[in-house]
XYZ file of C-alpha atoms in Angstrom:
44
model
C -11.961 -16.171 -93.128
C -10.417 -13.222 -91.182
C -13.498 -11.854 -89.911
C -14.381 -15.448 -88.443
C -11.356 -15.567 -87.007
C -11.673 -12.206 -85.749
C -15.688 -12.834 -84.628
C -14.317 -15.832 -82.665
C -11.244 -13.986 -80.386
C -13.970 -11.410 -79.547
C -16.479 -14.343 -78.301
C -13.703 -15.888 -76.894
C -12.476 -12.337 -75.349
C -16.000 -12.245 -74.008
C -16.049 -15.522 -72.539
C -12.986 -15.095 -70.564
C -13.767 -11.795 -69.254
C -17.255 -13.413 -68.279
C -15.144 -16.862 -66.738
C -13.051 -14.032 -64.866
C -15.996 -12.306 -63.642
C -17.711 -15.299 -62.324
C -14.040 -16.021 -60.154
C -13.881 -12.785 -58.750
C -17.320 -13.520 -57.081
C -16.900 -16.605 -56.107
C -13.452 -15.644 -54.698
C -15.818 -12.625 -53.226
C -17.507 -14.851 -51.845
C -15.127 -17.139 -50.056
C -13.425 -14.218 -48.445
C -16.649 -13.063 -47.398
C -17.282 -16.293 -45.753
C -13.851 -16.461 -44.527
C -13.963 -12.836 -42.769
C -15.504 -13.621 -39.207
C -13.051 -16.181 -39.020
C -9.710 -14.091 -39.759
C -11.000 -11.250 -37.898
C -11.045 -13.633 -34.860
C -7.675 -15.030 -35.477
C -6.529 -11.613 -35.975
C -7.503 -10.732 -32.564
C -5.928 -13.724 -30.942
């Protein structure tokens, strides 16, 4: 019992940290897209 409970917070640590890694690039991503834009209000 405890070492499926402790096999499953692992997969789930693992899942999250993969969930958290997709966000960061897609957050990447937006600012990326984002930049030319802000830099131009920036200079306004």
């Amino acid at each position: 019992m405890s070492a499926d409970c402790q096999e499953w917070t692992t997969t789930t640590y693992v899942a999250r940290f993969a969930d958290a890694d997709r966000a960061l690039a897609v957050a990447d991503a937006q600012i990326k897209r984002w930049q030319p834009l802000l830099d131009r209000l920036a200079d306004e």
